[in-house]
Each structure stands twice: as C-alpha cells, then as structure tokens.
Amino acid sequence: MKRRLKMGLTGLNSSQLVDKAELIMVNMNGNASFPTPEPDLADVLAASNVLKEWNEKSAFGDRRAISRRDQAADQLRELLKELSAYVSFTAKGDKDVILSSGFEVQKLPEPSGNLSQPIDLIAKRSDKAGEINLDWKVVPYAKAYQVEYTSDDPANPAAVWTPGVVTSQSRALVTDLNMGTQYRFRVKAINGQKQSAYSDVALIMAA
C-alpha cells in the first residue's frame, strides 16, 4: 500500500526546525534514493545555518533579532516544504524510501466501520503432501487474517473449526493435513478488536 509523506514541521519552534533540517540533511546526503535533491542540500544547509545564527542572537529578546529569526525560519520552512515535495515524488509512496529521507509518513486511517468479509478464497494443493495453499483478496484496513479449517460438514452446528495460520498477507500455507481427507477452509480479517465475518468456504481434498 502506498504511503503519503508527512512533513512534520507543524508546531516546531525555530530551534526544533534547525534540528529537523539537520536530520533530513544527514539522511539525504549520499542517499542513493535521492540523487538530485531539489532544492540542493547546500541551500538547505545555508538556510539552516542562518536560522541557527539568529536563534542565538535573539536569545536575549532583541526585537530586531527576533524579526530576523522569524524570517529565517520562514525561509528554511519553505525550503523544507519544497524538499518534501521532491521526496514525495521520488519515493512514489514507498514507506521505507520516505523514512530514509528523514521525513515521516502519515498514519493509515483506522476503519470507521466493520471490516469487509474476505472474498474469492481459493484453495490449491501444494507440491508437498498434506499442504494446501490459500489465497484471497486483500481486505482494506485489515492488519491480519485468521485461517480456520475443518473436516466436518460446516452445516452441522457441532462442526469443529481448527484455528490455523494467522498471517498479515492475503495468502497462507496450511500444513500437516491428512492425505485423502476433504477439508473446508475459511478466513476472517482482523484489525485490533475488530473482526470481519468469515469468508465463504473453500473445499479441497488434501493429497
């Protein structure tokens, strides 16, 4: 899933802004994922040094120094915004690439309602005896999936479902099944305390 960059500049004072700029410059300098930063990192460094200087000069409350500090902060903030646009464009939604720049990523939104039922559950025999491969479509906002299986008739209220694999992927491998036995599989999506309804059942004989 593609992720969006978070600049992380909101609420930073002038000293914190310098720290943020220095972190980004350290991470991006020589970073192969960002061969041609825009603006140039040298320009960001220069603006950061200017702000650092005015931070020191304004420490005693001189109004002129405070005004120059605020102007320098605005300039550095603007350069970082431009740099964040470059990082966002270059990373193309890759979370690890974005984080390698020193910028942050936006949190994924939590589902406001119930998780969708997993659909298109498919069961296929593996090349190994007693193993079944399962695939299904990704459920939005699901953080994990619980696979269950049974050799009983699911129409029977007394059917016993065995908990199988828990996975973060929309696929699973179930092992140690009895050859020649027909199994029925189902899967549900999980996000924290929220769970979806079970998928439709997939039927297959283990070989």
XYZ file of N, CA and C in Angstrom:
621
model
N 0.838 -1.196 0.000
C 0.000 0.000 0.000
C 0.877 1.250 0.000
N 0.586 2.171 -0.908
C 1.369 3.400 -0.976
C 1.101 4.269 0.245
N 2.156 4.921 0.710
C 2.048 5.788 1.871
C 2.337 7.230 1.472
N 1.806 8.155 2.253
C 1.984 9.576 1.974
C 2.957 10.190 2.964
N 3.767 11.109 2.455
C 4.766 11.779 3.287
C 4.109 12.750 4.255
N 4.657 12.811 5.449
C 4.258 13.799 6.447
C 5.463 14.691 6.711
N 5.313 16.003 6.503
C 6.450 16.903 6.664
C 6.919 16.976 8.110
N 5.990 16.975 9.047
C 6.367 17.013 10.453
C 6.923 18.346 10.901
N 6.508 19.438 10.245
C 7.017 20.772 10.592
C 6.069 21.548 11.497
N 4.817 21.123 11.539
C 3.811 21.859 12.306
C 4.164 21.884 13.790
N 4.130 23.080 14.359
C 4.362 23.225 15.792
C 5.815 23.297 16.205
N 6.746 23.199 15.251
C 8.165 23.269 15.598
C 8.582 24.716 15.837
N 9.321 24.959 16.911
C 9.894 26.297 17.097
C 11.168 26.401 16.259
N 11.808 27.556 16.285
C 12.943 27.784 15.390
C 14.114 26.845 15.679
N 14.348 26.512 16.928
C 15.434 25.581 17.264
C 15.104 24.167 16.794
N 13.859 23.756 16.983
C 13.436 22.430 16.539
C 13.456 22.331 15.019
N 13.184 23.454 14.353
C 13.213 23.475 12.895
C 14.631 23.225 12.390
N 15.608 23.809 13.058
C 17.009 23.555 12.705
C 17.341 22.080 12.908
N 16.908 21.519 14.022
C 17.165 20.099 14.299
C 16.548 19.211 13.224
N 15.330 19.547 12.820
C 14.646 18.771 11.789
C 15.395 18.856 10.469
N 15.828 20.063 10.110
C 16.563 20.254 8.864
C 17.864 19.462 8.877
N 18.568 19.488 9.998
C 19.835 18.767 10.095
C 19.620 17.261 9.995
N 18.550 16.759 10.597
C 18.231 15.334 10.498
C 17.980 14.936 9.049
N 17.212 15.748 8.344
C 16.890 15.453 6.947
C 18.145 15.503 6.090
N 18.994 16.505 6.318
C 20.221 16.615 5.525
C 21.145 15.425 5.756
N 21.271 14.977 6.996
C 22.107 13.813 7.299
C 21.577 12.572 6.585
N 20.260 12.408 6.583
C 19.651 11.230 5.964
C 19.698 11.265 4.442
N 19.609 12.445 3.858
C 19.551 12.541 2.404
C 20.919 12.675 1.759
N 21.902 13.125 2.503
C 23.242 13.288 1.944
C 23.818 11.926 1.551
N 24.054 11.729 0.263
C 24.577 10.462 -0.226
C 23.552 9.356 -0.321
N 22.284 9.657 -0.095
C 21.217 8.660 -0.179
C 20.934 8.352 -1.649
N 21.176 7.107 -2.049
C 21.022 6.726 -3.454
C 19.590 6.866 -3.952
N 18.635 6.876 -3.044
C 17.234 7.012 -3.454
C 16.907 8.435 -3.893
N 17.770 9.383 -3.517
C 17.521 10.794 -3.832
C 18.777 11.415 -4.441
N 19.057 11.085 -5.711
C 20.318 11.512 -6.330
C 20.418 13.003 -6.628
N 19.286 13.655 -6.857
C 19.324 15.082 -7.233
C 18.300 15.870 -6.416
N 18.574 16.097 -5.140
C 17.608 16.803 -4.287
C 17.262 18.188 -4.818
N 16.002 18.534 -4.716
C 15.519 19.870 -5.099
C 14.678 20.419 -3.954
N 15.128 21.537 -3.352
C 16.340 22.314 -3.623
C 17.601 21.560 -3.218
N 18.735 22.072 -3.655
C 20.016 21.466 -3.306
C 20.207 21.479 -1.792
N 20.804 20.417 -1.272
C 21.017 20.333 0.172
C 21.933 21.440 0.684
N 22.808 21.944 -0.190
C 23.676 23.054 0.213
C 22.856 24.296 0.532
N 21.770 24.501 -0.209
C 20.897 25.650 0.058
C 20.159 25.467 1.386
N 19.747 24.243 1.655
C 19.074 23.961 2.924
C 20.045 24.159 4.087
N 21.286 23.707 3.904
C 22.300 23.873 4.944
C 22.558 25.343 5.223
N 22.659 26.135 4.157
C 22.918 27.567 4.329
C 21.781 28.232 5.097
N 20.537 27.901 4.735
C 19.379 28.489 5.413
C 19.316 28.036 6.867
N 19.687 26.783 7.107
C 19.694 26.266 8.472
C 20.736 26.985 9.326
N 21.903 27.248 8.748
C 22.964 27.953 9.480
C 22.567 29.390 9.802
N 21.867 30.030 8.852
C 21.396 31.396 9.094
C 20.411 31.411 10.257
N 19.468 30.472 10.246
C 18.490 30.415 11.330
C 19.170 30.111 12.664
N 20.131 29.221 12.646
C 20.853 28.895 13.879
C 21.536 30.141 14.447
N 22.102 30.948 13.561
C 22.774 32.179 13.994
C 21.790 33.153 14.633
N 20.631 33.333 13.992
C 19.641 34.271 14.532
C 18.948 33.713 15.773
N 18.902 32.401 15.899
C 18.401 31.820 17.154
C 19.269 32.266 18.328
N 20.567 32.247 18.116
C 21.498 32.657 19.176
C 21.394 34.153 19.459
N 21.285 34.959 18.390
C 21.254 36.409 18.561
C 19.947 36.895 19.181
N 18.869 36.125 18.991
C 17.565 36.548 19.516
C 17.309 36.036 20.928
N 18.262 35.296 21.468
C 18.064 34.666 22.777
C 17.865 35.676 23.901
N 18.336 36.915 23.695
C 18.239 37.930 24.750
C 17.054 38.871 24.547
N 16.179 38.541 23.571
C 14.948 39.293 23.408
C 15.025 40.510 22.519
N 16.118 40.698 21.799
C 16.229 41.839 20.885
C 15.179 41.712 19.780
N 14.360 42.748 19.621
C 13.237 42.669 18.677
C 13.703 42.510 17.236
N 14.755 43.224 16.878
C 15.264 43.116 15.511
C 15.766 41.695 15.250
N 16.470 41.145 16.214
C 16.987 39.787 16.055
C 15.848 38.771 15.980
N 14.811 38.996 16.760
C 13.654 38.089 16.727
C 12.972 38.140 15.367
N 12.852 39.356 14.812
C 12.242 39.510 13.493
C 13.061 38.787 12.427
N 14.394 38.941 12.488
C 15.258 38.273 11.518
C 15.216 36.751 11.710
N 15.107 36.327 12.956
C 14.981 34.895 13.238
C 13.724 34.325 12.604
N 12.610 35.039 12.751
C 11.343 34.564 12.202
C 11.391 34.513 10.677
N 12.046 35.499 10.068
C 12.195 35.499 8.612
C 13.039 34.304 8.159
N 14.120 34.052 8.892
C 14.987 32.921 8.549
C 14.247 31.595 8.722
N 13.406 31.516 9.750
C 12.619 30.298 9.969
C 11.641 30.071 8.826
N 11.004 31.148 8.361
C 10.067 31.036 7.237
C 10.788 30.551 5.983
N 12.004 31.069 5.762
C 12.763 30.674 4.574
C 13.152 29.197 4.636
N 13.631 28.756 5.800
C 14.015 27.347 5.940
C 12.796 26.440 5.829
N 11.699 26.853 6.411
C 10.468 26.058 6.340
C 10.023 25.887 4.888
N 10.125 26.953 4.107
C 9.730 26.891 2.700
C 10.633 25.938 1.922
N 11.940 25.987 2.195
C 12.866 25.070 1.525
C 12.556 23.616 1.882
N 12.228 23.362 3.133
C 11.892 22.001 3.549
C 10.587 21.524 2.916
N 9.652 22.435 2.722
C 8.411 22.075 2.033
C 8.702 21.669 0.590
N 9.571 22.443 -0.077
C 9.946 22.107 -1.452
C 10.680 20.770 -1.495
N 11.558 20.550 -0.521
C 12.300 19.295 -0.465
C 11.365 18.115 -0.203
N 10.346 18.326 0.612
C 9.389 17.252 0.892
C 8.617 16.869 -0.367
N 8.338 17.857 -1.219
C 7.646 17.570 -2.479
C 8.527 16.707 -3.381
N 9.824 17.009 -3.401
C 10.770 16.200 -4.183
C 10.828 14.771 -3.645
N 10.925 14.628 -2.335
C 10.991 13.300 -1.717
C 9.718 12.511 -2.009
N 8.582 13.167 -1.868
C 7.303 12.504 -2.107
C 7.198 12.012 -3.545
N 7.606 12.852 -4.493
C 7.543 12.485 -5.914
C 8.503 11.342 -6.219
N 9.705 11.416 -5.665
C 10.733 10.424 -5.962
C 10.438 9.081 -5.307
N 9.908 9.103 -4.089
C 9.649 7.858 -3.351
C 8.469 7.082 -3.905
N 7.548 7.768 -4.557
C 6.381 7.123 -5.175
C 5.603 6.248 -4.192
N 5.463 6.751 -2.967
C 4.634 6.058 -1.992
C 5.316 4.949 -1.224
N 6.619 4.728 -1.466
C 7.347 3.672 -0.756
C 7.680 4.148 0.658
N 7.110 3.493 1.645
C 7.275 3.909 3.040
C 8.737 3.954 3.456
N 9.490 2.895 3.148
C 10.885 2.821 3.583
C 11.734 3.908 2.937
N 11.452 4.204 1.679
C 12.210 5.251 0.986
C 11.909 6.611 1.602
N 10.643 6.866 1.888
C 10.277 8.141 2.523
C 10.985 8.287 3.862
N 10.931 7.254 4.682
C 11.545 7.319 6.009
C 13.058 7.477 5.928
N 13.669 6.951 4.870
C 15.123 7.061 4.736
C 15.572 8.494 4.504
N 14.629 9.372 4.151
C 14.960 10.780 3.905
C 15.004 11.606 5.185
N 14.446 11.075 6.259
C 14.336 11.854 7.487
C 12.959 12.456 7.676
N 12.141 12.451 6.619
C 10.751 12.868 6.756
C 9.944 11.709 7.345
N 8.706 11.977 7.691
C 7.843 10.973 8.297
C 6.784 10.523 7.293
N 6.008 9.509 7.665
C 4.879 9.080 6.840
C 3.586 9.280 7.617
N 2.530 9.578 6.894
C 1.235 9.766 7.534
C 0.704 8.425 8.032
N 0.002 8.462 9.150
C -0.611 7.256 9.678
C -1.745 6.809 8.769
N -1.919 5.501 8.667
C -3.045 4.975 7.911
C -4.330 5.223 8.683
N -5.392 5.613 7.986
C -6.659 5.842 8.690
C -7.217 4.544 9.249
N -7.785 4.623 10.421
C -8.427 3.455 11.014
C -9.810 3.260 10.393
N -10.253 2.020 10.234
C -11.579 1.794 9.661
C -12.661 2.375 10.556
N -13.607 3.083 9.948
C -14.675 3.709 10.726
C -15.809 2.733 11.026
N -15.895 1.684 10.231
C -16.966 0.708 10.425
C -16.409 -0.699 10.508
N -17.213 -1.667 10.109
C -16.796 -3.059 10.165
C -15.850 -3.389 9.023
N -14.970 -4.349 9.251
C -14.098 -4.837 8.190
C -14.917 -5.650 7.196
N -14.533 -5.553 5.937
C -15.232 -6.317 4.904
C -14.920 -7.805 5.034
N -15.844 -8.608 4.607
C -15.645 -10.056 4.576
C -14.620 -10.398 3.494
N -13.617 -11.235 3.785
C -12.694 -11.667 2.733
C -13.458 -12.394 1.626
N -13.082 -12.134 0.392
C -13.769 -12.759 -0.739
C -12.757 -13.467 -1.642
N -13.292 -14.285 -2.537
C -12.500 -15.018 -3.536
C -11.449 -15.914 -2.884
N -11.849 -16.622 -1.833
C -10.938 -17.577 -1.194
C -10.750 -18.774 -2.118
N -9.501 -19.071 -2.434
C -9.162 -20.182 -3.324
C -8.196 -21.114 -2.605
N -8.469 -22.409 -2.672
C -7.599 -23.419 -2.069
C -6.973 -24.272 -3.171
N -5.651 -24.460 -3.093
C -4.927 -25.274 -4.071
C -3.947 -26.190 -3.345
N -3.765 -27.380 -3.898
C -2.804 -28.306 -3.302
C -1.379 -27.814 -3.536
N -0.557 -28.005 -2.538
C 0.864 -27.702 -2.660
C 1.576 -28.871 -3.327
N 2.846 -28.677 -3.666
C 3.644 -29.770 -4.223
C 3.983 -30.807 -3.156
N 3.858 -30.407 -1.883
C 4.182 -31.314 -0.789
C 2.908 -31.950 -0.230
N 3.038 -33.174 0.224
C 1.889 -33.901 0.769
C 1.367 -33.219 2.026
N 0.039 -33.177 2.137
C -0.584 -32.636 3.342
C -0.519 -31.129 3.477
N -0.275 -30.424 2.370
C -0.194 -28.965 2.423
C -1.154 -28.332 1.418
N -1.806 -27.263 1.839
C -2.760 -26.549 0.992
C -2.398 -25.066 0.973
N -2.349 -24.504 -0.225
C -2.136 -23.062 -0.389
C -3.483 -22.348 -0.479
N -3.617 -21.253 0.243
C -4.837 -20.450 0.225
C -4.517 -19.037 -0.256
N -5.427 -18.489 -1.045
C -5.318 -17.100 -1.498
C -6.686 -16.448 -1.415
N -6.702 -15.134 -1.137
C -7.950 -14.373 -1.120
C -7.621 -12.912 -1.399
N -8.637 -12.118 -1.621
C -8.411 -10.706 -1.913
C -8.137 -9.920 -0.632
N -7.294 -8.906 -0.761
C -6.944 -8.053 0.377
C -8.188 -7.344 0.899
N -8.321 -7.279 2.217
C -9.404 -6.534 2.866
C -8.848 -5.189 3.335
N -9.426 -4.071 2.886
C -8.932 -2.759 3.324
C -8.904 -2.638 4.841
N -7.814 -2.113 5.361
C -7.597 -1.839 6.789
C -7.340 -3.095 7.623
N -7.323 -4.260 7.007
C -7.013 -5.472 7.772
C -5.528 -5.495 8.120
N -5.226 -5.805 9.372
C -3.830 -5.930 9.796
C -3.383 -7.387 9.864
N -4.347 -8.302 9.904
C -4.022 -9.731 9.941
C -5.237 -10.527 9.475
N -4.993 -11.796 9.201
C -6.063 -12.707 8.799
C -5.929 -14.003 9.600
N -7.065 -14.536 10.029
C -7.101 -15.813 10.753
C -7.702 -16.875 9.838
N -6.948 -17.929 9.594
C -7.418 -19.050 8.786
C -7.902 -20.163 9.711
N -9.031 -20.760 9.380
C -9.549 -21.907 10.125
C -9.925 -23.004 9.128
N -9.913 -24.252 9.600
C -10.287 -25.357 8.711
C -10.985 -26.461 9.504
N -11.731 -27.280 8.767
C -12.442 -28.399 9.390
C -12.606 -29.517 8.375
N -12.701 -30.731 8.872
C -13.040 -31.874 8.016
C -14.497 -32.278 8.233
N -15.192 -31.530 9.091
C -16.612 -31.778 9.352
C -17.476 -31.055 8.320
N -18.745 -31.399 8.311
C -19.715 -30.691 7.482
C -20.036 -29.362 8.170
N -19.715 -28.214 7.555
C -19.952 -26.930 8.216
C -21.423 -26.637 8.460
N -22.318 -27.370 7.779
C -23.746 -27.180 8.025
C -24.157 -27.762 9.372
N -23.312 -28.619 9.913
C -23.577 -29.227 11.221
C -23.162 -28.240 12.315
N -24.085 -27.822 13.187
C -23.736 -26.870 14.252
C -22.616 -27.365 15.157
N -22.409 -28.682 15.189
C -21.370 -29.246 16.051
C -20.013 -29.335 15.351
N -19.930 -28.840 14.125
C -18.662 -28.887 13.386
C -17.574 -28.152 14.160
N -16.400 -28.757 14.204
C -15.269 -28.170 14.937
C -14.300 -27.529 13.946
N -14.109 -26.222 14.099
C -13.164 -25.494 13.246
C -11.836 -25.362 13.985
N -10.770 -25.769 13.329
C -9.433 -25.709 13.926
C -8.736 -24.408 13.540
N -8.277 -23.617 14.515
C -7.518 -22.408 14.172
C -6.231 -22.796 13.448
N -5.998 -22.150 12.328
C -4.793 -22.429 11.555
C -3.825 -21.265 11.586
N -3.457 -20.809 10.419
C -2.443 -19.761 10.288
C -3.026 -18.390 10.601
N -2.237 -17.550 11.270
C -2.511 -16.118 11.364
C -1.447 -15.419 10.535
N -1.853 -14.615 9.574
C -0.908 -14.009 8.647
C -1.278 -12.563 8.360
N -0.291 -11.767 8.012
C -0.549 -10.383 7.605
C -0.717 -10.281 6.098
N -0.506 -11.379 5.392
C -0.629 -11.415 3.938
C -1.978 -11.999 3.530
N -2.365 -11.751 2.281
C -3.637 -12.293 1.795
C -3.427 -13.671 1.169
N -2.625 -14.456 1.846
C -2.356 -15.833 1.421
C -1.809 -16.593 2.621
N -1.883 -17.921 2.546
C -1.398 -18.728 3.665
C -1.111 -20.139 3.184
N -0.237 -20.817 3.901
C 0.062 -22.227 3.659
C -0.328 -23.004 4.909
N -1.244 -23.967 4.739
C -1.679 -24.815 5.853
C -1.003 -26.171 5.692
N -0.365 -26.644 6.746
C 0.417 -27.879 6.676
C -0.137 -28.947 7.624
N 0.487 -30.110 7.568
C 0.170 -31.231 8.472
C -1.279 -31.694 8.353
N -1.805 -31.692 7.130
C -3.157 -32.191 6.892
C -3.107 -33.676 6.540
N -4.208 -34.359 6.773
C -4.272 -35.798 6.494
C -4.586 -36.040 5.022
N -3.731 -36.792 4.364
C -3.943 -37.082 2.946
C -5.239 -37.868 2.747
N -5.958 -37.526 1.683
C -7.205 -38.199 1.371
C -8.404 -37.672 2.126
N -8.200 -36.667 2.956
C -9.299 -36.080 3.731
C -9.750 -34.776 3.083
N -11.069 -34.596 2.990
C -11.603 -33.344 2.462
C -11.643 -32.298 3.576
N -11.117 -31.133 3.252
C -11.098 -30.041 4.226
C -11.854 -28.835 3.681
N -12.463 -28.136 4.599
C -13.106 -26.868 4.270
C -12.354 -25.755 5.001
N -12.073 -24.678 4.279
C -11.303 -23.566 4.839
C -12.139 -22.288 4.836
N -11.876 -21.440 5.811
C -12.488 -20.123 5.854
C -11.472 -19.154 6.468
N -11.680 -17.869 6.243
C -10.740 -16.864 6.741
C -11.510 -15.618 7.157
N -11.010 -14.929 8.182
C -11.599 -13.660 8.602
C -10.496 -12.617 8.726
N -10.863 -11.349 8.536
C -9.924 -10.234 8.659
C -9.948 -9.695 10.083
N -8.796 -9.174 10.529
C -8.655 -8.673 11.900
C -7.960 -7.319 11.886
N -8.447 -6.401 12.715
C -7.764 -5.127 12.970
C -8.028 -4.768 14.425
N -7.051 -5.047 15.296
C -7.254 -4.794 16.719
C -8.381 -5.656 17.256
N -9.384 -5.003 17.840
C -10.530 -5.724 18.382
C -11.589 -6.003 17.324
N -11.413 -5.439 16.132
C -12.417 -5.609 15.077
C -12.123 -6.850 14.254
N -13.169 -7.602 13.950
C -13.052 -8.792 13.131
C -14.170 -8.796 12.100
N -13.854 -9.294 10.920
C -14.861 -9.364 9.862
C -15.672 -10.648 9.989
N -16.699 -10.734 9.166
C -17.402 -12.008 9.022
C -16.472 -12.980 8.293
N -16.737 -14.271 8.432
C -15.917 -15.261 7.745
C -16.176 -15.223 6.241
N -15.168 -15.610 5.495
C -15.309 -15.745 4.046
C -16.205 -16.936 3.725
N -16.580 -17.039 2.463
C -17.225 -18.264 2.014
C -16.225 -19.411 2.157
N -16.738 -20.617 2.267
C -15.887 -21.790 2.495
C -15.271 -22.277 1.189
N -13.998 -22.672 1.255
C -13.318 -23.303 0.120
C -13.098 -24.775 0.458
N -13.465 -25.663 -0.460
C -13.402 -27.110 -0.231
C -12.312 -27.728 -1.099
N -11.491 -28.602 -0.500
C -10.457 -29.297 -1.269
C -10.024 -30.539 -0.501
N -9.559 -31.563 -1.235
C -9.045 -32.775 -0.598
C -7.528 -32.691 -0.505
N -6.998 -32.940 0.675
C -5.546 -32.945 0.856
C -4.958 -34.174 0.175
N -3.798 -33.997 -0.441
C -3.161 -35.110 -1.153
C -1.725 -35.271 -0.688
